[in-house]
Short mmCIF file of C-alpha atoms in Angstrom, two decimals:
data_model
loop_
_atom_site.label_atom_id
_atom_site.label_comp_id
_atom_site.label_asym_id
_atom_site.label_seq_id
_atom_site.Cartn_x
_atom_site.Cartn_y
_atom_site.Cartn_z
CA MET A 95 -40.22 35.08 -48.49
CA TRP A 96 -37.70 33.10 -46.86
CA LEU A 97 -34.38 34.79 -48.02
CA ILE A 98 -33.44 37.95 -50.06
CA ILE A 99 -30.86 36.59 -52.70
CA ASN A 100 -28.81 39.02 -55.02
CA ASP A 101 -26.59 37.45 -57.42
CA GLY A 102 -26.54 34.40 -55.96
CA LYS A 103 -25.38 35.84 -52.41
CA VAL A 104 -27.80 36.11 -49.42
CA GLN A 105 -28.23 39.56 -48.75
CA GLY A 106 -30.68 39.08 -45.85
CA ILE A 107 -33.76 37.22 -44.32
CA GLY A 108 -37.42 37.88 -44.73
CA TYR A 109 -40.28 37.94 -42.22
CA ILE A 110 -40.27 34.50 -41.43
CA GLY A 111 -36.47 34.37 -41.12
CA SER A 112 -36.73 37.09 -38.83
CA ILE A 113 -39.15 35.36 -36.59
CA LEU A 114 -36.94 32.24 -36.57
CA ALA A 115 -33.99 34.24 -35.56
CA PHE A 116 -35.62 35.79 -32.75
CA HIS A 117 -36.75 32.55 -31.39
CA MET A 118 -33.24 31.16 -31.71
CA LYS A 119 -31.78 33.79 -29.92
CA LYS A 120 -34.40 33.78 -26.98
CA TYR A 121 -34.10 30.02 -26.50
CA LEU A 122 -30.60 29.42 -27.36
CA PRO A 123 -29.45 29.76 -23.82
CA LEU A 124 -32.08 26.88 -22.79
CA PHE A 125 -30.46 24.81 -25.73
CA PHE A 126 -27.19 24.82 -24.18
CA ILE A 127 -28.33 23.83 -20.75
CA MET A 128 -30.29 20.91 -22.16
CA CYS A 129 -27.15 19.70 -23.97
CA ALA A 130 -25.28 20.13 -20.93
CA PHE A 131 -27.96 18.10 -18.78
CA PRO A 132 -26.59 14.66 -19.53
CA ALA A 133 -23.20 15.52 -17.60
CA PHE A 134 -24.81 17.41 -14.97
CA TYR A 135 -26.96 14.42 -14.34
CA THR A 136 -24.10 11.86 -14.29
CA HIS A 137 -22.39 14.11 -11.75
CA ALA A 138 -25.38 14.39 -9.60
CA ASN A 139 -25.97 10.55 -9.55
CA ASP A 140 -22.37 10.21 -7.68
CA SER A 141 -23.06 9.13 -4.18
CA LEU A 142 -20.37 11.69 -3.21
CA VAL A 143 -23.08 14.34 -3.61
CA ASN A 144 -25.20 13.18 -1.14
CA ILE A 145 -22.42 12.44 1.17
CA LYS A 146 -21.16 16.27 0.89
CA LYS A 147 -24.79 17.41 1.48
CA ASN A 148 -26.10 14.96 4.35
CA HIS A 149 -22.53 14.02 5.94
CA LYS A 150 -23.90 10.56 5.92
CA ILE A 151 -22.68 7.49 4.18
CA ILE A 152 -24.75 4.15 3.79
CA LEU A 153 -22.41 0.92 4.15
CA SER A 154 -23.30 -2.78 3.37
CA TYR A 155 -21.95 -5.61 5.21
CA SER A 156 -22.26 -9.49 5.01
CA TYR A 157 -23.49 -11.68 7.83
CA ASN A 158 -20.96 -14.49 7.19
CA ASP A 159 -17.85 -13.26 5.24
CA PHE A 160 -15.66 -14.27 8.08
CA PRO A 161 -12.91 -12.80 8.72
CA PHE A 162 -13.82 -9.68 6.45
CA SER A 163 -17.43 -9.02 7.28
CA TYR A 164 -19.70 -10.85 9.94
CA ILE A 165 -21.89 -10.06 13.00
CA ASP A 166 -20.81 -10.17 16.51
CA ASN A 167 -22.53 -8.84 19.44
CA ALA A 168 -25.09 -7.62 17.08
CA LYS A 169 -22.48 -5.23 15.24
CA PRO A 170 -20.72 -5.68 12.03
CA VAL A 171 -17.13 -6.70 12.32
CA GLY A 172 -14.27 -7.68 10.36
CA MET A 173 -11.13 -6.65 8.18
CA ALA A 174 -13.29 -5.25 5.59
CA ILE A 175 -15.50 -3.30 8.22
CA ASP A 176 -12.45 -1.79 9.86
CA ILE A 177 -10.96 -0.86 6.36
CA CYS A 178 -14.42 0.91 5.45
CA ARG A 179 -14.24 2.68 8.76
CA ASP A 180 -10.73 4.12 7.97
CA VAL A 181 -11.98 5.01 4.58
CA VAL A 182 -14.65 7.08 6.04
CA GLY A 183 -12.19 8.89 8.44
CA GLN A 184 -10.02 9.78 5.22
CA LEU A 185 -13.08 10.94 3.55
CA GLU A 186 -13.62 13.37 6.40
CA LYS A 187 -10.20 14.90 5.97
CA GLU A 188 -10.41 14.90 2.15
CA LEU A 189 -13.97 16.73 2.09
CA ASN A 190 -13.09 18.67 5.19
CA ILE A 191 -16.20 17.45 7.17
CA PRO A 192 -15.88 17.00 10.93
CA HIS A 193 -17.96 13.86 11.02
CA ILE A 194 -19.46 11.57 8.68
CA GLU A 195 -22.34 9.28 9.99
CA ILE A 196 -22.23 5.66 9.10
CA ASN A 197 -25.41 3.97 8.31
CA TRP A 198 -25.01 0.21 8.19
CA VAL A 199 -27.29 -2.21 6.05
CA GLY A 200 -26.81 -5.88 6.13
CA GLU A 201 -28.08 -7.74 3.30
CA LYS A 202 -27.42 -11.05 1.18
CA GLN A 203 -25.24 -10.25 -1.70
CA ASN A 204 -27.62 -10.34 -4.61
CA VAL A 205 -29.76 -7.66 -2.67
CA THR A 206 -26.74 -5.70 -1.94
CA LEU A 207 -25.65 -5.54 -5.61
CA GLN A 208 -29.26 -4.16 -6.46
CA LYS A 209 -29.14 -1.59 -3.70
CA VAL A 210 -25.86 -0.43 -4.78
CA LYS A 211 -26.97 -0.22 -8.46
CA GLY A 212 -29.91 2.12 -7.14
CA HIS A 213 -27.96 3.99 -4.80
CA THR A 214 -29.55 3.08 -1.71
CA VAL A 215 -26.16 1.79 -0.60
CA ASP A 216 -23.07 3.91 -1.14
CA MET A 217 -20.66 1.22 -0.74
CA THR A 218 -19.99 -2.44 0.30
CA CYS A 219 -17.84 -3.61 2.93
CA SER A 220 -17.55 -7.06 2.48
CA ALA A 221 -15.52 -9.98 0.49
CA ILE A 222 -16.72 -9.26 -3.10
CA THR A 223 -14.65 -10.30 -5.77
CA ARG A 224 -13.61 -7.87 -8.57
CA THR A 225 -14.73 -9.61 -11.96
CA ASP A 226 -14.69 -8.36 -15.41
CA ALA A 227 -18.74 -9.06 -15.60
CA ARG A 228 -18.91 -6.91 -12.44
CA LEU A 229 -16.92 -4.10 -13.59
CA LYS A 230 -19.09 -3.66 -16.58
CA THR A 231 -22.00 -2.72 -14.14
CA TYR A 232 -20.37 -1.39 -11.00
CA ASN A 233 -17.41 0.48 -9.84
CA PHE A 234 -14.72 -1.27 -7.59
CA SER A 235 -11.73 0.20 -5.36
CA ASN A 236 -8.42 -0.93 -6.08
CA PRO A 237 -8.28 -4.38 -4.49
CA TYR A 238 -7.94 -4.38 -0.56
CA PHE A 239 -7.38 -8.16 -0.61
CA ILE A 240 -5.86 -10.66 -3.00
CA THR A 241 -6.32 -14.33 -2.51
CA THR A 242 -5.86 -17.43 -4.50
CA THR A 243 -7.69 -20.82 -4.97
CA ALA A 244 -6.58 -23.58 -2.64
CA LEU A 245 -7.70 -27.08 -1.25
CA LEU A 246 -8.67 -28.22 2.12
CA SER A 247 -8.42 -31.80 2.91
CA LYS A 248 -7.83 -34.16 5.94
CA LYS A 249 -4.16 -34.13 6.56
CA SER A 250 -3.72 -37.45 5.13
CA GLU A 251 -4.98 -36.51 1.85
CA SER A 252 -2.91 -33.29 1.38
CA VAL A 253 -0.93 -33.05 -1.77
CA GLN A 254 2.28 -31.09 -2.90
CA GLN A 255 1.60 -30.96 -6.71
CA ALA A 256 -1.20 -31.28 -9.06
CA SER A 257 -0.52 -34.69 -10.36
CA GLN A 258 -1.25 -36.12 -6.94
CA LEU A 259 -4.89 -35.13 -7.57
CA ARG A 260 -5.47 -37.74 -10.12
CA GLY A 261 -8.48 -39.85 -9.03
CA LYS A 262 -9.91 -37.43 -6.15
CA THR A 263 -13.16 -36.16 -6.07
CA ILE A 264 -13.49 -32.50 -5.17
CA ALA A 265 -16.17 -30.17 -4.07
CA ALA A 266 -16.60 -26.75 -5.07
CA VAL A 267 -19.21 -23.69 -4.85
CA SER A 268 -21.47 -23.14 -7.63
CA GLY A 269 -20.67 -19.78 -9.30
CA GLY A 270 -17.43 -19.43 -7.47
CA SER A 271 -14.09 -18.83 -9.60
CA ALA A 272 -12.82 -22.27 -8.14
CA ILE A 273 -14.90 -24.26 -10.75
CA GLU A 274 -13.44 -22.78 -13.91
CA ARG A 275 -9.99 -23.38 -12.26
CA ILE A 276 -10.38 -27.06 -11.59
CA ASN A 277 -11.79 -27.60 -15.00
CA ASN A 278 -8.73 -26.09 -16.52
CA LEU A 279 -6.66 -28.32 -14.25
CA ASN A 280 -8.68 -31.34 -14.99
CA HIS A 281 -8.03 -30.92 -18.79
CA LYS A 282 -4.32 -30.81 -18.02
CA LEU A 283 -4.55 -34.07 -15.94
CA ASP A 284 -6.66 -35.94 -18.78
CA TYR A 285 -9.92 -35.43 -16.95
CA SER A 286 -8.85 -37.97 -14.18
CA LEU A 287 -10.69 -35.55 -11.30
CA LEU A 288 -14.42 -35.66 -10.23
CA MET A 289 -16.13 -32.46 -9.16
CA VAL A 290 -19.09 -32.08 -7.09
CA THR A 291 -20.56 -28.47 -6.98
CA THR A 292 -22.74 -27.39 -3.80
CA PRO A 293 -24.86 -24.18 -3.37
CA ASP A 294 -22.80 -22.68 -0.56
CA SER A 295 -19.39 -23.36 1.54
CA ALA A 296 -21.13 -24.87 4.24
CA SER A 297 -22.67 -27.60 2.43
CA ALA A 298 -19.40 -28.08 0.64
CA LEU A 299 -17.71 -28.42 4.03
CA GLU A 300 -20.15 -30.96 5.25
CA LEU A 301 -19.21 -33.17 2.03
CA LEU A 302 -15.59 -32.85 3.26
CA LYS A 303 -16.39 -33.66 6.81
CA SER A 304 -18.36 -36.83 5.87
CA GLU A 305 -15.61 -37.95 3.48
CA THR A 306 -17.88 -37.74 0.40
CA VAL A 307 -15.17 -35.87 -1.35
CA LYS A 308 -11.55 -35.78 -0.55
CA MET A 309 -11.11 -32.05 -1.29
CA LEU A 310 -12.57 -28.50 -0.82
CA ALA A 311 -11.50 -25.89 -3.46
CA ASN A 312 -12.33 -22.52 -2.47
CA ASP A 313 -10.47 -19.24 -1.60
CA GLU A 314 -7.50 -19.66 0.56
CA VAL A 315 -8.59 -17.26 2.78
CA LEU A 316 -11.98 -18.88 3.40
CA LEU A 317 -10.37 -22.23 3.57
CA ALA A 318 -7.82 -20.77 6.44
CA ALA A 319 -11.07 -19.94 8.43
CA PHE A 320 -12.51 -23.41 8.11
CA LYS A 321 -9.05 -25.07 9.19
CA ALA A 322 -8.89 -22.99 12.22
CA GLY A 323 -11.86 -24.78 13.49
CA ASP A 324 -10.00 -28.18 13.47
CA PRO A 325 -6.18 -27.48 12.62
CA GLU A 326 -5.10 -30.91 14.13
CA ASN A 327 -6.99 -32.91 11.54
CA TYR A 328 -6.98 -30.63 8.28
CA ALA A 329 -4.49 -29.16 6.00
CA ILE A 330 -4.52 -27.01 3.22
CA SER A 331 -2.71 -27.70 -0.14
CA TYR A 332 -1.35 -25.41 -2.96
CA VAL A 333 -1.25 -26.10 -6.56
CA ASP A 334 -0.55 -23.81 -9.49
CA PHE A 335 -4.26 -22.67 -10.75
CA GLY A 336 -2.63 -19.81 -12.45
CA ALA A 337 -4.84 -16.98 -11.28
CA THR A 338 -5.70 -14.98 -8.07
CA ASP A 339 -8.96 -13.27 -6.94
CA ALA A 340 -9.04 -9.88 -5.78
CA TYR A 341 -11.52 -8.22 -3.24
CA GLY A 342 -12.71 -4.76 -3.68
CA LEU A 343 -15.11 -2.16 -2.12
CA MET A 344 -17.96 -1.86 -4.51
CA MET A 345 -19.75 1.26 -5.73
CA ALA A 346 -22.38 2.44 -8.23
CA LYS A 347 -20.96 2.71 -11.92
CA ASP A 348 -21.77 6.35 -11.75
CA SER A 349 -19.90 7.02 -8.42
CA VAL A 350 -16.62 7.85 -10.38
CA GLU A 351 -15.77 10.85 -7.83
CA LEU A 352 -16.49 8.70 -4.87
CA THR A 353 -14.41 5.75 -6.17
CA ASP A 354 -11.55 8.07 -6.91
CA LEU A 355 -11.28 9.35 -3.34
CA VAL A 356 -11.83 5.72 -1.97
CA ASN A 357 -8.85 4.76 -3.93
CA LYS A 358 -6.62 7.66 -2.61
CA SER A 359 -7.81 6.83 0.93
CA LEU A 360 -6.81 3.24 0.59
CA GLY A 361 -3.61 4.24 -0.53
CA GLU A 362 -3.23 6.29 2.62
CA ILE A 363 -4.06 3.43 4.88
CA ILE A 364 -1.45 1.41 3.22
CA ASN A 365 1.65 3.93 3.23
CA SER A 366 0.69 4.60 6.74
CA GLY A 367 1.18 1.11 7.85
CA ARG A 368 -2.26 0.68 8.93
CA TYR A 369 -2.88 -2.18 6.48
CA VAL A 370 -0.34 -4.29 8.07
CA GLU A 371 -1.78 -3.54 11.47
CA LEU A 372 -5.37 -4.58 10.39
CA TYR A 373 -3.79 -7.90 8.70
CA ASN A 374 -2.37 -9.04 11.71
CA LYS A 375 -5.37 -8.19 13.83
CA TRP A 376 -7.47 -10.56 11.64
CA PHE A 377 -5.27 -13.07 10.34
CA MET A 378 -2.33 -13.45 12.93
CA SER A 379 -4.29 -13.10 16.29
CA PRO A 380 -7.35 -14.44 17.88
CA VAL A 381 -10.44 -13.36 16.22
CA PRO A 382 -14.16 -13.22 17.83
CA PRO A 383 -16.33 -14.47 18.49
CA LEU A 384 -14.47 -17.96 19.26
CA GLN A 385 -11.13 -16.19 19.57
CA GLN A 386 -9.81 -18.29 16.78
CA ASN A 387 -6.36 -17.46 15.22
CA LEU A 388 -5.97 -18.06 11.58
CA HIS A 389 -2.37 -18.25 11.70
CA MET A 390 -2.37 -17.03 8.13
CA PRO A 391 1.05 -15.14 7.23
CA MET A 392 0.55 -12.64 4.47
CA SER A 393 0.99 -13.76 0.92
CA LYS A 394 3.97 -12.24 -1.29
CA VAL A 395 1.53 -10.24 -3.43
CA LEU A 396 -0.02 -8.73 -0.04
CA GLN A 397 3.43 -8.04 1.10
CA HIS A 398 4.04 -6.22 -1.86
CA TYR A 399 0.92 -4.04 -1.29
CA ALA A 400 1.85 -3.37 2.28
CA LYS A 401 5.30 -2.46 1.87
CA ALA A 402 5.92 0.66 4.37
CA SER A 403 6.39 3.92 2.82
CA ALA A 404 8.36 6.81 3.97
CA PRO A 405 6.39 9.83 5.17
CA GLY A 406 5.11 11.80 2.25
CA ALA A 407 5.76 9.26 -0.33
CA ALA A 408 3.53 9.42 -3.47
CA TYR A 409 0.51 7.79 -3.42
CA ARG A 410 0.68 4.17 -4.52
CA THR A 411 -2.35 2.09 -5.58
CA LEU A 412 -3.24 -1.47 -4.57
CA SER A 413 -2.20 -3.22 -7.66
CA PRO A 414 0.54 -5.89 -8.34
CA GLU A 415 3.63 -4.51 -10.12
#
């Protein structure tokens, strides 16, 4: 018998019902643990768990993202490297850990992306652009650098406005944001431009040097590094491409707590004035290994980011107003 019913009302349960009730009572705690497991699993996947446990963090760097992340004397150096070191110092304070050991991993960008996803790298320290597509798969810190697309050319070919680009051949790196922006500009100029795509920045620069193309379109900061090698013969031109690119420190999608602490740490670095020091070190001073000075004053957007804050001021994120 399943139920004892009297005048349409349940008065009790029979033998089978008693057995079910007994087992439900016995396994109910296990049921609630299983329901809570997904939330626990997500938290456990946050890289911060292992950082707290092992007092170690795994950071990746690039071999050639000058001046953000590259190799000098067999060690990673650059503005992004310095920022990551400072972030780790802030994490030590936030987590009350005397010392967090940094394990550096140098990889190509496509390998790094997979290692971040698989939690064998906790955070990237290189010039990786925040994009809508990447934000679906990864977490990014607030931007630590903002750049815009610009044009590098011989001084005789420099321009002051977009209309002067009519009839010119422009090189751009495949997969870069400059391609879409040149296409949009080409539409406005009645398709009077010719664009040549290359697999990397080095091959694009060779096309410019050989005068196969008249212009090289890329991130302003990368072009400044190219120009520093021959400042007497090359110039950077600016036209309104209508968009900017943001570099961020990339982490795994489920590293939510680590991302929050990294953002807080970046805010402290900016509020303290440290960010201005790092900018001047890498963009307004001689930079190893060739001791070149990029002579690249801070843009208006970055000036906004780096405004000095009074001691004790509220945390300010690295986002434009």
